[in-house]
Coordinates of C-alpha atoms in Angstrom, one line a residue:
X60 CA -211.1 -75.3 53.5
X61 CA -207.5 -76.5 53.2
X62 CA -205.0 -74.3 51.3
X63 CA -207.6 -72.3 49.4
X64 CA -207.3 -69.1 47.4
X65 CA -210.3 -67.2 48.9
X66 CA -209.8 -64.0 46.8
X67 CA -211.4 -65.6 43.8
X68 CA -214.6 -66.9 45.6
X69 CA -217.1 -64.3 44.5
X70 CA -215.8 -62.8 41.1
X71 CA -216.5 -65.6 38.7
X72 CA -212.8 -67.0 38.9
X73 CA -211.9 -70.4 40.0
X74 CA -211.0 -70.9 43.7
X75 CA -208.2 -73.4 44.0
X76 CA -206.6 -75.4 46.9
X77 CA -205.3 -78.7 48.2
X78 CA -207.0 -80.9 50.7
X79 CA -206.0 -84.1 52.5
X80 CA -208.4 -86.9 51.7
X81 CA -208.1 -90.7 52.4
X82 CA -204.4 -90.0 53.2
X83 CA -203.4 -88.1 50.1
X84 CA -203.3 -84.6 48.8
X85 CA -205.9 -83.8 46.3
X86 CA -205.9 -80.6 44.2
X87 CA -209.3 -79.1 43.6
X88 CA -210.9 -76.1 42.0
X89 CA -214.4 -74.6 42.8
X90 CA -216.6 -72.1 40.9
X91 CA -220.0 -70.7 41.7
X92 CA -221.9 -69.5 44.7
X93 CA -220.5 -70.4 48.2
X94 CA -223.7 -71.7 49.4
X95 CA -224.8 -73.3 46.1
X96 CA -225.6 -77.0 46.2
X97 CA -222.1 -78.8 45.9
X98 CA -221.7 -80.6 42.6
X99 CA -218.5 -82.7 42.3
X100 CA -217.1 -83.5 38.8
X101 CA -215.1 -86.8 38.7
X102 CA -212.8 -87.1 35.7
X103 CA -211.7 -90.2 33.9
X104 CA -208.6 -92.4 33.3
X105 CA -205.4 -90.5 33.1
X106 CA -207.2 -87.0 32.8
X107 CA -206.8 -83.9 34.8
X108 CA -209.5 -81.6 36.1
X109 CA -208.9 -79.2 33.1
X110 CA -210.6 -81.9 30.9
X111 CA -213.9 -80.6 32.2
X112 CA -215.0 -78.0 29.6
X113 CA -215.2 -74.4 31.0
X114 CA -218.5 -73.8 29.4
X115 CA -220.0 -76.8 31.1
X116 CA -218.6 -75.7 34.5
X117 CA -219.8 -72.1 34.0
X118 CA -223.3 -73.1 32.9
X119 CA -223.7 -75.2 36.0
X120 CA -222.3 -72.5 38.3
X121 CA -224.7 -70.0 36.7
X122 CA -227.6 -72.4 37.6
X123 CA -226.6 -72.1 41.2
X124 CA -224.4 -75.0 41.8
X125 CA -221.1 -74.9 43.6
X126 CA -219.0 -76.6 41.1
X127 CA -216.0 -78.6 42.3
X128 CA -213.7 -80.4 40.0
X129 CA -210.5 -82.2 41.3
X130 CA -207.5 -84.2 40.2
X131 CA -207.8 -87.8 40.9
X132 CA -204.9 -89.5 42.8
X133 CA -202.1 -90.2 40.4
X134 CA -203.2 -87.4 38.0
X135 CA -202.7 -83.7 37.6
X136 CA -201.4 -81.9 40.8
X137 CA -202.6 -84.5 43.1
X138 CA -200.4 -87.0 44.9
X139 CA -199.2 -90.1 43.5
X140 CA -200.3 -93.4 44.8
X141 CA -197.4 -95.8 44.3
X142 CA -197.5 -98.4 46.9
X143 CA -194.5 -100.5 45.6
X144 CA -196.7 -103.2 44.1
X145 CA -195.7 -104.5 40.8
X146 CA -198.4 -105.6 38.4
X147 CA -198.8 -107.1 35.0
X148 CA -201.7 -105.3 33.3
X149 CA -202.3 -107.6 30.3
X150 CA -202.1 -110.7 32.5
X151 CA -204.6 -109.4 35.0
X152 CA -206.9 -108.3 32.1
X153 CA -207.0 -111.8 30.7
X154 CA -207.4 -113.2 34.2
X155 CA -210.5 -111.0 34.9
X156 CA -212.0 -112.0 31.5
X157 CA -211.6 -115.7 32.4
X158 CA -213.2 -115.3 35.7
X159 CA -210.0 -115.5 37.7
X160 CA -208.8 -113.2 40.4
X161 CA -206.1 -110.7 39.4
X162 CA -202.8 -110.0 41.1
X163 CA -202.5 -107.3 43.9
X164 CA -203.1 -103.7 43.0
X165 CA -201.7 -100.4 44.3
X166 CA -205.3 -99.5 44.8
X167 CA -208.8 -100.1 43.4
X168 CA -211.7 -97.9 42.2
X169 CA -213.2 -98.3 45.7
X170 CA -210.2 -96.4 47.1
X171 CA -210.8 -93.6 44.6
X172 CA -214.5 -93.4 45.5
X173 CA -213.2 -93.1 49.2
X174 CA -211.1 -90.2 47.9
X175 CA -214.0 -88.4 46.4
X176 CA -216.0 -88.8 49.8
X177 CA -212.8 -87.8 51.7
X178 CA -212.6 -84.6 49.6
X179 CA -216.1 -83.8 50.6
X180 CA -215.2 -84.2 54.3
X181 CA -212.1 -82.1 54.0
X182 CA -214.3 -79.3 52.3
X183 CA -217.1 -79.6 55.0
X184 CA -219.7 -81.0 52.5
X185 CA -222.3 -83.4 54.0
X186 CA -223.5 -84.4 50.7
X187 CA -223.1 -83.5 47.0
X188 CA -224.4 -84.2 43.4
X189 CA -221.8 -86.4 41.6
X190 CA -221.1 -86.2 38.0
X191 CA -218.4 -88.5 36.5
X192 CA -217.2 -89.4 33.0
X193 CA -215.8 -92.7 31.9
X194 CA -213.7 -94.0 34.9
X195 CA -215.1 -91.1 36.9
X196 CA -218.6 -92.5 36.2
X197 CA -217.4 -95.7 37.7
X198 CA -216.0 -94.0 40.7
X199 CA -219.2 -92.0 41.1
X200 CA -221.5 -95.1 40.8
X201 CA -219.4 -96.8 43.5
X202 CA -219.6 -93.8 45.8
X203 CA -223.3 -93.7 45.3
X204 CA -223.6 -97.3 46.2
X205 CA -221.2 -97.4 49.1
X206 CA -222.0 -94.0 50.6
X207 CA -225.8 -93.5 49.6
X208 CA -226.2 -90.9 52.4
X209 CA -223.5 -88.7 50.9
X210 CA -224.8 -88.6 47.2
X211 CA -227.8 -86.4 46.4
X212 CA -227.9 -87.2 42.7
X213 CA -225.7 -89.1 40.3
X214 CA -224.9 -88.5 36.6
X215 CA -222.6 -91.1 35.0
X216 CA -221.3 -90.2 31.4
X217 CA -219.9 -92.7 28.9
X218 CA -219.2 -95.1 31.7
X219 CA -219.7 -98.8 32.8
X220 CA -220.5 -101.2 35.5
X221 CA -217.0 -102.7 34.8
X222 CA -218.4 -106.1 34.2
X223 CA -215.7 -108.1 32.4
X224 CA -218.1 -109.8 30.0
X225 CA -219.5 -106.5 28.6
X226 CA -218.4 -105.7 25.1
X227 CA -216.3 -102.6 25.6
X228 CA -213.2 -101.2 23.9
X229 CA -212.7 -101.6 20.2
X230 CA -209.5 -103.9 19.7
X231 CA -207.3 -101.3 18.0
X232 CA -207.8 -98.8 20.7
X233 CA -207.3 -101.4 23.4
X234 CA -203.9 -102.3 21.7
X235 CA -203.0 -98.5 21.4
X236 CA -203.8 -98.0 25.1
X237 CA -201.5 -100.9 26.1
X238 CA -198.6 -99.9 23.8
X239 CA -195.9 -97.5 25.1
X240 CA -194.9 -94.5 23.0
X241 CA -191.4 -94.5 21.4
X242 CA -190.4 -91.9 23.9
X243 CA -191.7 -89.4 26.4
X244 CA -190.8 -86.3 24.7
X245 CA -193.3 -83.5 24.7
X246 CA -193.7 -83.4 20.8
X247 CA -194.2 -87.3 20.7
X248 CA -196.7 -87.3 23.5
X249 CA -198.7 -84.3 22.2
X250 CA -198.9 -85.7 18.7
X251 CA -200.0 -89.1 20.2
X252 CA -202.7 -87.5 22.3
X253 CA -203.8 -85.4 19.6
X254 CA -204.4 -88.5 17.3
X255 CA -205.9 -90.5 20.2
X256 CA -208.4 -87.7 21.0
X257 CA -209.4 -87.9 17.2
X258 CA -209.9 -91.6 17.3
X259 CA -212.2 -91.6 20.3
X260 CA -213.9 -88.3 19.5
X261 CA -217.5 -87.6 18.5
X262 CA -218.0 -88.0 14.7
X263 CA -221.3 -85.9 15.0
X264 CA -219.5 -83.0 17.0
X265 CA -215.9 -83.1 15.8
X266 CA -213.3 -81.1 17.6
X267 CA -210.8 -79.4 15.3
X268 CA -207.3 -80.9 15.2
X269 CA -205.7 -77.5 16.3
X270 CA -207.9 -77.4 19.3
X271 CA -207.0 -81.1 20.2
X272 CA -203.4 -80.3 19.8
X273 CA -203.6 -77.2 21.8
X274 CA -205.4 -79.0 24.7
X275 CA -202.8 -81.9 24.6
X276 CA -200.0 -79.3 25.0
X277 CA -201.7 -77.7 27.9
X278 CA -202.3 -80.9 29.7
X279 CA -198.7 -82.1 29.1
X280 CA -197.3 -78.9 30.4
X281 CA -199.5 -78.9 33.4
X282 CA -198.7 -82.6 34.4
X283 CA -197.5 -85.6 32.7
X284 CA -198.0 -88.8 34.8
X285 CA -197.7 -92.1 32.6
X286 CA -197.0 -94.2 35.7
X287 CA -200.2 -92.9 37.2
X288 CA -202.2 -93.6 34.3
X289 CA -201.1 -97.1 34.3
X290 CA -201.9 -97.5 38.0
X291 CA -205.5 -96.2 37.3
X292 CA -205.8 -98.6 34.4
X293 CA -204.8 -101.5 36.5
X294 CA -207.2 -100.3 39.3
X295 CA -210.1 -100.5 36.8
X296 CA -208.9 -104.1 35.7
X297 CA -208.4 -105.2 39.4
X298 CA -211.6 -103.8 40.7
X299 CA -213.7 -106.0 38.3
X300 CA -217.5 -105.7 38.3
X301 CA -219.1 -103.5 41.0
X302 CA -222.6 -104.4 39.9
X303 CA -223.6 -105.6 43.4
X304 CA -223.2 -102.2 44.8
X305 CA -225.6 -100.6 42.5
X306 CA -228.7 -102.0 44.3
X307 CA -227.7 -99.6 47.1
X308 CA -228.0 -96.5 45.0
X309 CA -230.9 -94.2 46.2
X310 CA -229.8 -90.9 44.4
X311 CA -231.8 -90.0 41.4
X312 CA -229.6 -91.0 38.4
X313 CA -228.9 -89.9 34.9
X314 CA -226.9 -92.0 32.5
X315 CA -225.6 -90.2 29.4
X316 CA -223.9 -92.3 26.7
X317 CA -222.9 -91.7 23.1
X318 CA -224.2 -94.0 20.3
X319 CA -220.8 -93.9 18.6
X320 CA -218.5 -94.6 21.6
X321 CA -215.6 -97.0 20.6
X322 CA -214.0 -97.1 24.0
X323 CA -217.0 -97.8 26.2
X324 CA -219.7 -99.3 24.1
X325 CA -223.3 -98.1 24.4
X326 CA -224.2 -101.4 25.9
X327 CA -222.2 -100.5 29.0
X328 CA -224.4 -97.4 29.5
X329 CA -227.5 -99.4 29.0
X330 CA -226.3 -101.8 31.6
X331 CA -225.9 -99.0 34.2
X332 CA -229.3 -97.8 33.6
X333 CA -230.8 -101.2 33.9
X334 CA -229.2 -102.0 37.3
X335 CA -229.8 -98.6 39.0
X336 CA -233.2 -98.0 40.3
X337 CA -235.3 -95.5 38.4
X338 CA -232.3 -94.4 36.3
X339 CA -232.8 -92.4 33.2
X340 CA -230.9 -93.2 30.0
X341 CA -230.0 -90.6 27.5
X342 CA -228.3 -91.9 24.2
X343 CA -226.9 -89.1 22.1
X344 CA -226.5 -89.8 18.5
X345 CA -223.1 -88.9 17.1
X346 CA -221.4 -88.7 20.5
X347 CA -218.4 -90.9 21.3
X348 CA -215.9 -90.7 24.1
X349 CA -215.0 -87.0 24.6
X350 CA -216.6 -83.8 25.8
X351 CA -217.6 -81.9 22.8
X352 CA -218.4 -78.1 23.4
X353 CA -221.3 -78.4 21.2
X354 CA -222.9 -80.8 23.6
X355 CA -222.2 -79.0 26.9
X356 CA -225.6 -77.2 27.0
X357 CA -227.4 -80.5 26.6
X358 CA -225.2 -82.1 29.4
X359 CA -225.7 -79.2 31.8
X360 CA -229.5 -79.4 31.1
X361 CA -229.5 -83.3 31.8
X362 CA -227.3 -82.8 34.9
X363 CA -229.4 -80.1 36.3
X364 CA -232.8 -81.7 35.7
X365 CA -231.4 -84.8 37.5
X366 CA -230.3 -82.9 40.3
X367 CA -233.6 -81.3 40.6
X368 CA -235.2 -84.6 41.1
X369 CA -233.4 -84.8 44.4
X370 CA -235.3 -81.9 45.8

């Protein structure tokens, strides 16, 4: 393992390190038994590995998994992936919706899927269970389709096949995501993130505002990468639909989606389940586009049951 902190391996603490994968440094953390079945957690747009709730990670580790979470390229403590390519996000979004080709991108979701497999290579992992949320669910689906021999099971949460004609984000949220804040000061960003977390949060499992604000502050202090978030957003747009790849997925698959998701509509989850062979679909009433602590036992059970199908 590259740059790891081995002292924390067996005492219930996170082991941390940096690995070279697909030409980039990726920061990772691992928890659980060294010889446990590797389970990689792939995070969504603009988010860091700390977005994975601690109770979920510890539940999965207690079930015997070697839980590995990492910062995607352009997020957290991993390398940026600026390739000097300028892009127009709004223009390319409209071009994709009209069936036209977008302009060039710094990278695509396919490159981020290759990052995931590259991290596995760097950590000496032949194959792993993949769990992804939102954009991370798309990355995980692509990895399972492009590298089927490397993925033991797949769980895609509140995600999509990225088909441009699917009804996805609510208009007010789309405009909010495309609008820059008045400044990049900590108080402004924390307040904006706290409000955004509330707008996309689960009405059936609400997270108190004080907890949303505390997390937004911790995330800002750890790493604030607005340019990276824009490049990731453009990667989603420029990738377009990856539905043809899904016929190659052989891993047992669990789709989890909230009935109240305003950012990635439930129809997107249904589409994933319809196109992946023998996929199971779990629609959760009252869940939207976040990771409510109250739902983590249910997520862990679904993830573990699906992984068990690989045996």
